[in-house]
PDB file of C-alpha atoms in Angstrom:
ATOM      1  CA  UNK A   1      13.127  23.616   3.006  1.00 44.00           C
ATOM      2  CA  UNK A   2      14.558  20.668   0.598  1.00 44.00           C
ATOM      3  CA  UNK A   3      17.670  18.834   0.695  1.00 44.00           C
ATOM      4  CA  UNK A   4      20.349  19.044  -2.435  1.00 50.00           C
ATOM      5  CA  UNK A   5      18.008  17.137  -4.533  1.00 50.00           C
ATOM      6  CA  UNK A   6      15.223  19.968  -4.680  1.00 51.00           C
ATOM      7  CA  UNK A   7      12.762  17.681  -2.966  1.00 52.00           C
ATOM      8  CA  UNK A   8      10.846  18.280   0.359  1.00 50.00           C
ATOM      9  CA  UNK A   9      12.096  16.626   3.229  1.00 51.00           C
ATOM     10  CA  UNK A  10       9.566  14.059   4.604  1.00 53.00           C
ATOM     11  CA  UNK A  11       9.410  13.129   8.173  1.00 52.00           C
ATOM     12  CA  UNK A  12       7.008  10.527   9.532  1.00 52.00           C
ATOM     13  CA  UNK A  13       5.291  10.726  12.873  1.00 46.00           C
ATOM     14  CA  UNK A  14       3.233   8.136  14.501  1.00 45.00           C
ATOM     15  CA  UNK A  15      -0.263   9.066  15.396  1.00 44.00           C
ATOM     16  CA  UNK A  16      -0.298   6.846  18.162  1.00 45.00           C
ATOM     17  CA  UNK A  17       2.673   4.557  20.244  1.00 47.00           C
ATOM     18  CA  UNK A  18       0.820   1.418  19.532  1.00 44.00           C
ATOM     19  CA  UNK A  19      -0.590   1.883  16.079  1.00 46.00           C
ATOM     20  CA  UNK A  20       0.833   1.997  12.429  1.00 48.00           C
ATOM     21  CA  UNK A  21      -1.159   4.977  11.378  1.00 48.00           C
ATOM     22  CA  UNK A  22       1.577   6.983   9.801  1.00 54.00           C
ATOM     23  CA  UNK A  23       1.539  10.683   8.227  1.00 62.00           C
ATOM     24  CA  UNK A  24       4.303  12.094   6.239  1.00 69.00           C
ATOM     25  CA  UNK A  25       5.182  15.851   6.584  1.00 72.00           C
ATOM     26  CA  UNK A  26       7.417  17.922   4.944  1.00 74.00           C
ATOM     27  CA  UNK A  27       9.678  20.830   4.976  1.00 82.00           C
ATOM     28  CA  UNK A  28       8.755  23.876   7.740  1.00 89.00           C
ATOM     29  CA  UNK A  29       6.647  21.622   9.284  1.00 91.00           C
ATOM     30  CA  UNK A  30       9.118  19.168  10.242  1.00 89.00           C
ATOM     31  CA  UNK A  31      11.685  21.421  10.993  1.00 93.00           C
ATOM     32  CA  UNK A  32       9.134  22.829  13.605  1.00 94.00           C
ATOM     33  CA  UNK A  33       8.068  19.575  15.048  1.00 92.00           C
ATOM     34  CA  UNK A  34      12.047  18.831  15.313  1.00 93.00           C
ATOM     35  CA  UNK A  35      12.770  22.129  16.919  1.00 95.00           C
ATOM     36  CA  UNK A  36       9.731  21.668  19.529  1.00 95.00           C
ATOM     37  CA  UNK A  37      10.781  18.045  20.459  1.00 95.00           C
ATOM     38  CA  UNK A  38      14.250  19.838  21.307  1.00 95.00           C
ATOM     39  CA  UNK A  39      16.263  19.035  18.558  1.00 95.00           C
ATOM     40  CA  UNK A  40      19.404  21.029  17.818  1.00 96.00           C
ATOM     41  CA  UNK A  41      20.080  22.794  14.527  1.00 96.00           C
ATOM     42  CA  UNK A  42      23.503  20.695  13.851  1.00 97.00           C
ATOM     43  CA  UNK A  43      20.632  17.204  14.266  1.00 95.00           C
ATOM     44  CA  UNK A  44      17.803  19.614  12.049  1.00 94.00           C
ATOM     45  CA  UNK A  45      20.623  20.406   9.353  1.00 93.00           C
ATOM     46  CA  UNK A  46      21.590  16.862   9.143  1.00 93.00           C
ATOM     47  CA  UNK A  47      17.953  15.048   9.318  1.00 90.00           C
ATOM     48  CA  UNK A  48      17.080  17.462   6.300  1.00 89.00           C
ATOM     49  CA  UNK A  49      20.287  16.292   4.093  1.00 87.00           C
ATOM     50  CA  UNK A  50      19.442  12.460   5.072  1.00 84.00           C
ATOM     51  CA  UNK A  51      15.636  12.428   4.480  1.00 82.00           C
ATOM     52  CA  UNK A  52      15.996  15.343   1.313  1.00 81.00           C
ATOM     53  CA  UNK A  53      18.614  13.316   0.028  1.00 77.00           C
ATOM     54  CA  UNK A  54      17.424   9.621  -0.274  1.00 77.00           C
ATOM     55  CA  UNK A  55      18.669   7.675  -3.349  1.00 81.00           C
ATOM     56  CA  UNK A  56      15.388   5.644  -5.000  1.00 82.00           C
ATOM     57  CA  UNK A  57      16.845   2.441  -3.917  1.00 82.00           C
ATOM     58  CA  UNK A  58      16.475   3.568  -0.290  1.00 77.00           C
ATOM     59  CA  UNK A  59      13.084   3.949  -0.806  1.00 72.00           C
ATOM     60  CA  UNK A  60      12.021   1.080  -2.900  1.00 79.00           C
ATOM     61  CA  UNK A  61       9.565  -1.394  -1.342  1.00 78.00           C
ATOM     62  CA  UNK A  62      11.129  -5.114  -2.742  1.00 87.00           C
ATOM     63  CA  UNK A  63      10.205  -8.744  -2.081  1.00 91.00           C
ATOM     64  CA  UNK A  64      13.652  -9.928  -0.577  1.00 92.00           C
ATOM     65  CA  UNK A  65      12.308 -11.218   2.714  1.00 89.00           C
ATOM     66  CA  UNK A  66       9.457 -13.149   0.693  1.00 93.00           C
ATOM     67  CA  UNK A  67      12.283 -14.593  -1.639  1.00 95.00           C
ATOM     68  CA  UNK A  68      14.217 -15.656   0.908  1.00 95.00           C
ATOM     69  CA  UNK A  69      11.815 -16.503   3.648  1.00 93.00           C
ATOM     70  CA  UNK A  70       8.707 -18.026   1.535  1.00 95.00           C
ATOM     71  CA  UNK A  71       6.798 -15.591   3.445  1.00 92.00           C
ATOM     72  CA  UNK A  72       5.821 -11.751   2.938  1.00 90.00           C
ATOM     73  CA  UNK A  73       7.421  -9.306   5.033  1.00 87.00           C
ATOM     74  CA  UNK A  74       5.539  -8.043   8.223  1.00 87.00           C
ATOM     75  CA  UNK A  75       5.355  -4.541   9.754  1.00 85.00           C
ATOM     76  CA  UNK A  76       7.231  -3.974  12.659  1.00 87.00           C
ATOM     77  CA  UNK A  77       3.961  -3.212  14.179  1.00 87.00           C
ATOM     78  CA  UNK A  78       2.749  -6.388  13.342  1.00 90.00           C
ATOM     79  CA  UNK A  79       5.872  -8.164  14.663  1.00 90.00           C
ATOM     80  CA  UNK A  80       6.064  -6.322  17.888  1.00 91.00           C
ATOM     81  CA  UNK A  81       2.211  -7.346  18.706  1.00 92.00           C
ATOM     82  CA  UNK A  82       3.122 -10.865  17.801  1.00 93.00           C
ATOM     83  CA  UNK A  83       6.148 -10.671  20.505  1.00 93.00           C
ATOM     84  CA  UNK A  84       4.958  -8.509  23.315  1.00 92.00           C
ATOM     85  CA  UNK A  85       4.955 -10.974  25.859  1.00 93.00           C
ATOM     86  CA  UNK A  86       8.892 -11.396  25.190  1.00 92.00           C
ATOM     87  CA  UNK A  87       9.279  -7.725  26.164  1.00 89.00           C
ATOM     88  CA  UNK A  88       6.749  -8.127  29.616  1.00 87.00           C
ATOM     89  CA  UNK A  89       8.524  -8.146  32.871  1.00 76.00           C
TER      90      UNK A  89
END
């Protein structure tokens, strides 16, 4: 499946809920996983459009965080590991 751009619609699934490993999947595999997860056809159509039609600016890594803070950006997984105690009850 492809969005309006003709590019395949990617979706990333985490291999582990705790790890940063990600695998990009495309087209029919993404649709099959979304269906298996119980997504409606309406939602699947929306996801195909959103993921298949992302402008370049939306998928380009920039150094804004480092320019503003003076430190490189961290991944969410790294931030969460560093702040895990704040979420424990």
